[in-house]
């Protein structure tokens, strides 16, 4: 089982030096990949997310890529329906090429209706926009020139070109546990669930493996670790492996940078040999 670690690009610990130090540390400790999350704009006083300080996930990973050589880079998750697919496709292809093929696109439909409203994007259409946006990005990444018949996203793409194409296909892992999310994941390259226990994850893993038994299809889970009990963390990671999870993303809860970096070292020790 592969283990990834979240980068400190959210809240008071976040900043260029924090991201740089954490990316280098994650690579040196042997993590499979380093991850970023997304919120563009949130209501004042929102209970979640607890901080409005969110560095952009794609630029965060680009910054991390500049200081590393081999660690994977992932988004957990980009809210695709909030963004127009064409500039996003350009950004992701650029990051994939600058990092020499290290990117994983974790993607979800989103849940914060006020955020969609602030961006002028219809919240009730996010599922349709998600599916069409993915198809549009795959088209511009794979065809040159490209034509694409858009229905739900404003775009007229007729015999057009977008270069550079990604040096390597960008795996798309779908976040969420709804029926639509699981069906979408099964059509793509992986599932990136969140905050499920190993016991709750097991039936989802079995269902997905029935549809996608090939090892190239990745089953991933993200969970937050409160820093309590290294033995408990190791046992939880082992339980995910026993449930058939291929990849786990751990997000420490520490709010200060030095505490965060210390927690990452403890995660690396707990993951050793799992």
GROMACS .gro file of C-alpha atoms in nm:
model
  274
    1UNK     CA    1   0.000   0.000   0.000
    2UNK     CA    2   0.125   0.348  -0.091
    3UNK     CA    3   0.101   0.635   0.158
    4UNK     CA    4   0.082   1.004   0.068
    5UNK     CA    5   0.092   1.314   0.284
    6UNK     CA    6  -0.094   1.643   0.267
    7UNK     CA    7   0.102   1.966   0.222
    8UNK     CA    8   0.069   2.257   0.469
    9UNK     CA    9  -0.097   2.506   0.235
   10UNK     CA   10  -0.405   2.576   0.449
   11UNK     CA   11  -0.439   2.788   0.764
   12UNK     CA   12  -0.183   2.975   0.971
   13UNK     CA   13   0.097   2.727   0.900
   14UNK     CA   14   0.070   2.783   0.524
   15UNK     CA   15   0.319   2.977   0.314
   16UNK     CA   16   0.587   2.939   0.048
   17UNK     CA   17   0.857   2.827   0.292
   18UNK     CA   18   0.621   2.586   0.466
   19UNK     CA   19   0.524   2.422   0.138
   20UNK     CA   20   0.887   2.405   0.024
   21UNK     CA   21   1.007   2.246   0.348
   22UNK     CA   22   0.719   2.000   0.359
   23UNK     CA   23   0.762   1.890  -0.003
   24UNK     CA   24   1.133   1.826   0.043
   25UNK     CA   25   1.068   1.644   0.370
   26UNK     CA   26   0.799   1.427   0.214
   27UNK     CA   27   1.030   1.319  -0.066
   28UNK     CA   28   1.319   1.251   0.171
   29UNK     CA   29   1.094   1.043   0.398
   30UNK     CA   30   0.984   0.829   0.106
   31UNK     CA   31   0.616   0.920   0.080
   32UNK     CA   32   0.454   0.816  -0.247
   33UNK     CA   33   0.304   1.156  -0.311
   34UNK     CA   34   0.224   1.502  -0.169
   35UNK     CA   35  -0.125   1.652  -0.193
   36UNK     CA   36  -0.315   1.981  -0.193
   37UNK     CA   37  -0.683   2.068  -0.148
   38UNK     CA   38  -0.916   2.334  -0.282
   39UNK     CA   39  -1.150   2.608  -0.173
   40UNK     CA   40  -1.150   2.928  -0.377
   41UNK     CA   41  -1.376   3.146  -0.162
   42UNK     CA   42  -1.581   3.067   0.148
   43UNK     CA   43  -1.845   3.245   0.359
   44UNK     CA   44  -1.723   3.442   0.659
   45UNK     CA   45  -1.780   3.246   0.977
   46UNK     CA   46  -1.822   2.911   0.801
   47UNK     CA   47  -1.784   2.616   1.037
   48UNK     CA   48  -1.593   2.428   0.766
   49UNK     CA   49  -1.342   2.472   0.627
   50UNK     CA   50  -1.198   2.623   0.946
   51UNK     CA   51  -0.970   2.867   0.762
   52UNK     CA   52  -1.017   3.090   0.458
   53UNK     CA   53  -0.641   3.084   0.400
   54UNK     CA   54  -0.609   2.838   0.112
   55UNK     CA   55  -0.318   2.856  -0.127
   56UNK     CA   56  -0.426   2.755  -0.478
   57UNK     CA   57  -0.383   2.376  -0.515
   58UNK     CA   58  -0.232   2.371  -0.865
   59UNK     CA   59   0.016   2.649  -0.792
   60UNK     CA   60   0.099   2.485  -0.459
   61UNK     CA   61   0.191   2.164  -0.639
   62UNK     CA   62   0.388   2.356  -0.902
   63UNK     CA   63   0.590   2.518  -0.622
   64UNK     CA   64   0.640   2.178  -0.457
   65UNK     CA   65   0.746   2.024  -0.788
   66UNK     CA   66   1.021   2.284  -0.827
   67UNK     CA   67   1.196   2.158  -0.511
   68UNK     CA   68   1.149   1.784  -0.564
   69UNK     CA   69   1.244   1.525  -0.823
   70UNK     CA   70   1.039   1.209  -0.788
   71UNK     CA   71   0.753   1.236  -0.539
   72UNK     CA   72   0.405   1.221  -0.689
   73UNK     CA   73   0.176   1.525  -0.676
   74UNK     CA   74  -0.199   1.510  -0.624
   75UNK     CA   75  -0.512   1.720  -0.572
   76UNK     CA   76  -0.754   1.615  -0.299
   77UNK     CA   77  -0.971   1.733  -0.462
   78UNK     CA   78  -1.015   1.992  -0.734
   79UNK     CA   79  -1.381   2.095  -0.758
   80UNK     CA   80  -1.405   2.065  -1.135
   81UNK     CA   81  -1.756   2.208  -1.188
   82UNK     CA   82  -1.646   2.543  -1.039
   83UNK     CA   83  -1.378   2.587  -1.306
   84UNK     CA   84  -1.388   2.619  -1.683
   85UNK     CA   85  -1.221   2.305  -1.818
   86UNK     CA   86  -1.003   2.472  -2.082
   87UNK     CA   87  -0.780   2.694  -1.864
   88UNK     CA   88  -0.771   2.415  -1.606
   89UNK     CA   89  -0.661   2.165  -1.872
   90UNK     CA   90  -0.384   2.403  -1.972
   91UNK     CA   91  -0.268   2.444  -1.610
   92UNK     CA   92  -0.271   2.071  -1.541
   93UNK     CA   93  -0.091   1.979  -1.863
   94UNK     CA   94   0.172   2.241  -1.783
   95UNK     CA   95   0.220   2.105  -1.431
   96UNK     CA   96   0.237   1.750  -1.563
   97UNK     CA   97   0.514   1.850  -1.804
   98UNK     CA   98   0.706   2.068  -1.559
   99UNK     CA   99   0.703   1.784  -1.306
  100UNK     CA  100   0.794   1.524  -1.571
  101UNK     CA  101   0.473   1.326  -1.534
  102UNK     CA  102   0.413   1.318  -1.157
  103UNK     CA  103   0.057   1.453  -1.137
  104UNK     CA  104  -0.259   1.276  -1.014
  105UNK     CA  105  -0.586   1.464  -1.060
  106UNK     CA  106  -0.820   1.401  -0.768
  107UNK     CA  107  -1.153   1.557  -0.862
  108UNK     CA  108  -1.496   1.604  -0.708
  109UNK     CA  109  -1.826   1.782  -0.767
  110UNK     CA  110  -1.807   2.002  -0.455
  111UNK     CA  111  -2.060   2.070  -0.180
  112UNK     CA  112  -2.040   2.438  -0.074
  113UNK     CA  113  -2.329   2.604  -0.256
  114UNK     CA  114  -2.225   2.957  -0.157
  115UNK     CA  115  -1.888   2.904  -0.322
  116UNK     CA  116  -2.056   2.813  -0.650
  117UNK     CA  117  -2.281   3.119  -0.624
  118UNK     CA  118  -1.982   3.349  -0.569
  119UNK     CA  119  -1.822   3.208  -0.885
  120UNK     CA  120  -2.140   3.237  -1.089
  121UNK     CA  121  -2.163   2.861  -1.146
  122UNK     CA  122  -2.500   2.679  -1.117
  123UNK     CA  123  -2.478   2.445  -0.818
  124UNK     CA  124  -2.758   2.216  -0.937
  125UNK     CA  125  -2.576   2.146  -1.263
  126UNK     CA  126  -2.246   2.042  -1.106
  127UNK     CA  127  -2.281   1.672  -1.192
  128UNK     CA  128  -2.340   1.742  -1.562
  129UNK     CA  129  -2.062   2.001  -1.565
  130UNK     CA  130  -1.829   1.752  -1.396
  131UNK     CA  131  -1.883   1.483  -1.659
  132UNK     CA  132  -1.862   1.721  -1.952
  133UNK     CA  133  -1.560   1.899  -1.807
  134UNK     CA  134  -1.366   1.575  -1.771
  135UNK     CA  135  -1.457   1.473  -2.125
  136UNK     CA  136  -1.352   1.814  -2.256
  137UNK     CA  137  -1.014   1.799  -2.082
  138UNK     CA  138  -0.948   1.446  -2.206
  139UNK     CA  139  -1.033   1.562  -2.557
  140UNK     CA  140  -0.795   1.858  -2.560
  141UNK     CA  141  -0.521   1.649  -2.398
  142UNK     CA  142  -0.559   1.371  -2.652
  143UNK     CA  143  -0.646   1.528  -2.988
  144UNK     CA  144  -0.468   1.786  -3.202
  145UNK     CA  145  -0.656   1.957  -3.354
  146UNK     CA  146  -0.966   1.898  -3.144
  147UNK     CA  147  -1.340   1.950  -3.182
  148UNK     CA  148  -1.576   1.903  -2.889
  149UNK     CA  149  -1.957   1.941  -2.880
  150UNK     CA  150  -2.016   2.118  -2.545
  151UNK     CA  151  -2.371   2.118  -2.405
  152UNK     CA  152  -2.352   2.227  -2.040
  153UNK     CA  153  -2.037   2.440  -2.034
  154UNK     CA  154  -2.010   2.755  -2.248
  155UNK     CA  155  -1.749   2.658  -2.509
  156UNK     CA  156  -1.723   2.649  -2.887
  157UNK     CA  157  -1.440   2.410  -2.976
  158UNK     CA  158  -1.418   2.342  -3.347
  159UNK     CA  159  -1.090   2.239  -3.509
  160UNK     CA  160  -0.875   2.404  -3.240
  161UNK     CA  161  -0.538   2.335  -3.081
  162UNK     CA  162  -0.411   2.328  -2.721
  163UNK     CA  163  -0.045   2.249  -2.662
  164UNK     CA  164   0.158   2.120  -2.490
  165UNK     CA  165  -0.020   1.793  -2.442
  166UNK     CA  166   0.069   1.608  -2.120
  167UNK     CA  167   0.393   1.412  -2.145
  168UNK     CA  168   0.212   1.127  -1.970
  169UNK     CA  169  -0.163   1.065  -1.923
  170UNK     CA  170  -0.289   1.233  -1.605
  171UNK     CA  171  -0.469   0.974  -1.386
  172UNK     CA  172  -0.811   1.094  -1.271
  173UNK     CA  173  -0.929   0.972  -0.930
  174UNK     CA  174  -1.283   1.066  -0.833
  175UNK     CA  175  -1.366   1.176  -0.481
  176UNK     CA  176  -1.696   1.120  -0.302
  177UNK     CA  177  -1.904   0.824  -0.186
  178UNK     CA  178  -2.235   0.892  -0.361
  179UNK     CA  179  -2.371   0.653  -0.621
  180UNK     CA  180  -2.284   0.903  -0.895
  181UNK     CA  181  -1.929   0.946  -0.765
  182UNK     CA  182  -1.865   0.571  -0.747
  183UNK     CA  183  -2.003   0.519  -1.097
  184UNK     CA  184  -1.789   0.807  -1.226
  185UNK     CA  185  -1.480   0.666  -1.057
  186UNK     CA  186  -1.537   0.323  -1.211
  187UNK     CA  187  -1.530   0.484  -1.557
  188UNK     CA  188  -1.198   0.655  -1.493
  189UNK     CA  189  -0.866   0.573  -1.325
  190UNK     CA  190  -0.938   0.553  -0.954
  191UNK     CA  191  -1.146   0.639  -0.650
  192UNK     CA  192  -1.029   0.884  -0.384
  193UNK     CA  193  -1.262   0.848  -0.089
  194UNK     CA  194  -1.252   1.050   0.230
  195UNK     CA  195  -1.283   0.984   0.603
  196UNK     CA  196  -1.422   0.632   0.583
  197UNK     CA  197  -1.311   0.380   0.844
  198UNK     CA  198  -1.149   0.059   0.718
  199UNK     CA  199  -1.473  -0.124   0.803
  200UNK     CA  200  -1.686   0.121   0.604
  201UNK     CA  201  -1.436   0.124   0.317
  202UNK     CA  202  -1.433  -0.254   0.271
  203UNK     CA  203  -1.771  -0.291   0.091
  204UNK     CA  204  -1.691   0.005  -0.134
  205UNK     CA  205  -1.358  -0.156  -0.223
  206UNK     CA  206  -1.529  -0.486  -0.303
  207UNK     CA  207  -1.785  -0.313  -0.522
  208UNK     CA  208  -1.525  -0.117  -0.717
  209UNK     CA  209  -1.299  -0.418  -0.759
  210UNK     CA  210  -1.586  -0.618  -0.907
  211UNK     CA  211  -1.615  -0.352  -1.176
  212UNK     CA  212  -1.246  -0.264  -1.211
  213UNK     CA  213  -1.023  -0.557  -1.113
  214UNK     CA  214  -0.716  -0.436  -1.301
  215UNK     CA  215  -0.429  -0.317  -1.078
  216UNK     CA  216  -0.399   0.010  -1.271
  217UNK     CA  217  -0.730   0.121  -1.117
  218UNK     CA  218  -0.639   0.277  -0.782
  219UNK     CA  219  -0.853   0.275  -0.469
  220UNK     CA  220  -0.742   0.558  -0.242
  221UNK     CA  221  -0.866   0.698   0.089
  222UNK     CA  222  -0.791   1.022   0.269
  223UNK     CA  223  -0.819   1.061   0.644
  224UNK     CA  224  -0.720   1.318   0.901
  225UNK     CA  225  -0.491   1.215   1.185
  226UNK     CA  226  -0.519   1.393   1.516
  227UNK     CA  227  -0.165   1.299   1.620
  228UNK     CA  228  -0.278   1.071   1.902
  229UNK     CA  229  -0.119   0.729   1.915
  230UNK     CA  230   0.143   0.621   1.665
  231UNK     CA  231   0.049   0.257   1.726
  232UNK     CA  232  -0.316   0.334   1.651
  233UNK     CA  233  -0.212   0.509   1.329
  234UNK     CA  234  -0.004   0.209   1.220
  235UNK     CA  235  -0.293  -0.025   1.296
  236UNK     CA  236  -0.534   0.192   1.098
  237UNK     CA  237  -0.304   0.200   0.798
  238UNK     CA  238  -0.265  -0.178   0.815
  239UNK     CA  239  -0.644  -0.216   0.836
  240UNK     CA  240  -0.688  -0.008   0.521
  241UNK     CA  241  -0.442  -0.237   0.346
  242UNK     CA  242  -0.631  -0.544   0.464
  243UNK     CA  243  -0.954  -0.388   0.332
  244UNK     CA  244  -0.796  -0.367  -0.013
  245UNK     CA  245  -0.713   0.002  -0.023
  246UNK     CA  246  -0.416   0.070  -0.252
  247UNK     CA  247  -0.330   0.421  -0.138
  248UNK     CA  248  -0.387   0.628   0.176
  249UNK     CA  249  -0.350   1.004   0.206
  250UNK     CA  250  -0.285   1.122   0.562
  251UNK     CA  251  -0.359   1.480   0.665
  252UNK     CA  252  -0.210   1.579   1.003
  253UNK     CA  253  -0.420   1.806   1.222
  254UNK     CA  254  -0.140   2.022   1.365
  255UNK     CA  255  -0.185   2.395   1.315
  256UNK     CA  256   0.175   2.516   1.362
  257UNK     CA  257   0.437   2.431   1.101
  258UNK     CA  258   0.698   2.271   1.327
  259UNK     CA  259   0.431   2.054   1.488
  260UNK     CA  260   0.305   1.960   1.141
  261UNK     CA  261   0.650   1.857   1.019
  262UNK     CA  262   0.702   1.653   1.336
  263UNK     CA  263   0.370   1.477   1.279
  264UNK     CA  264   0.474   1.395   0.921
  265UNK     CA  265   0.787   1.222   1.054
  266UNK     CA  266   0.567   1.015   1.285
  267UNK     CA  267   0.339   0.922   0.995
  268UNK     CA  268   0.641   0.806   0.796
  269UNK     CA  269   0.756   0.582   1.083
  270UNK     CA  270   0.405   0.439   1.126
  271UNK     CA  271   0.375   0.371   0.754
  272UNK     CA  272   0.712   0.197   0.730
  273UNK     CA  273   0.651  -0.161   0.627
  274UNK     CA  274   0.272  -0.130   0.603
   0.00000   0.00000   0.00000
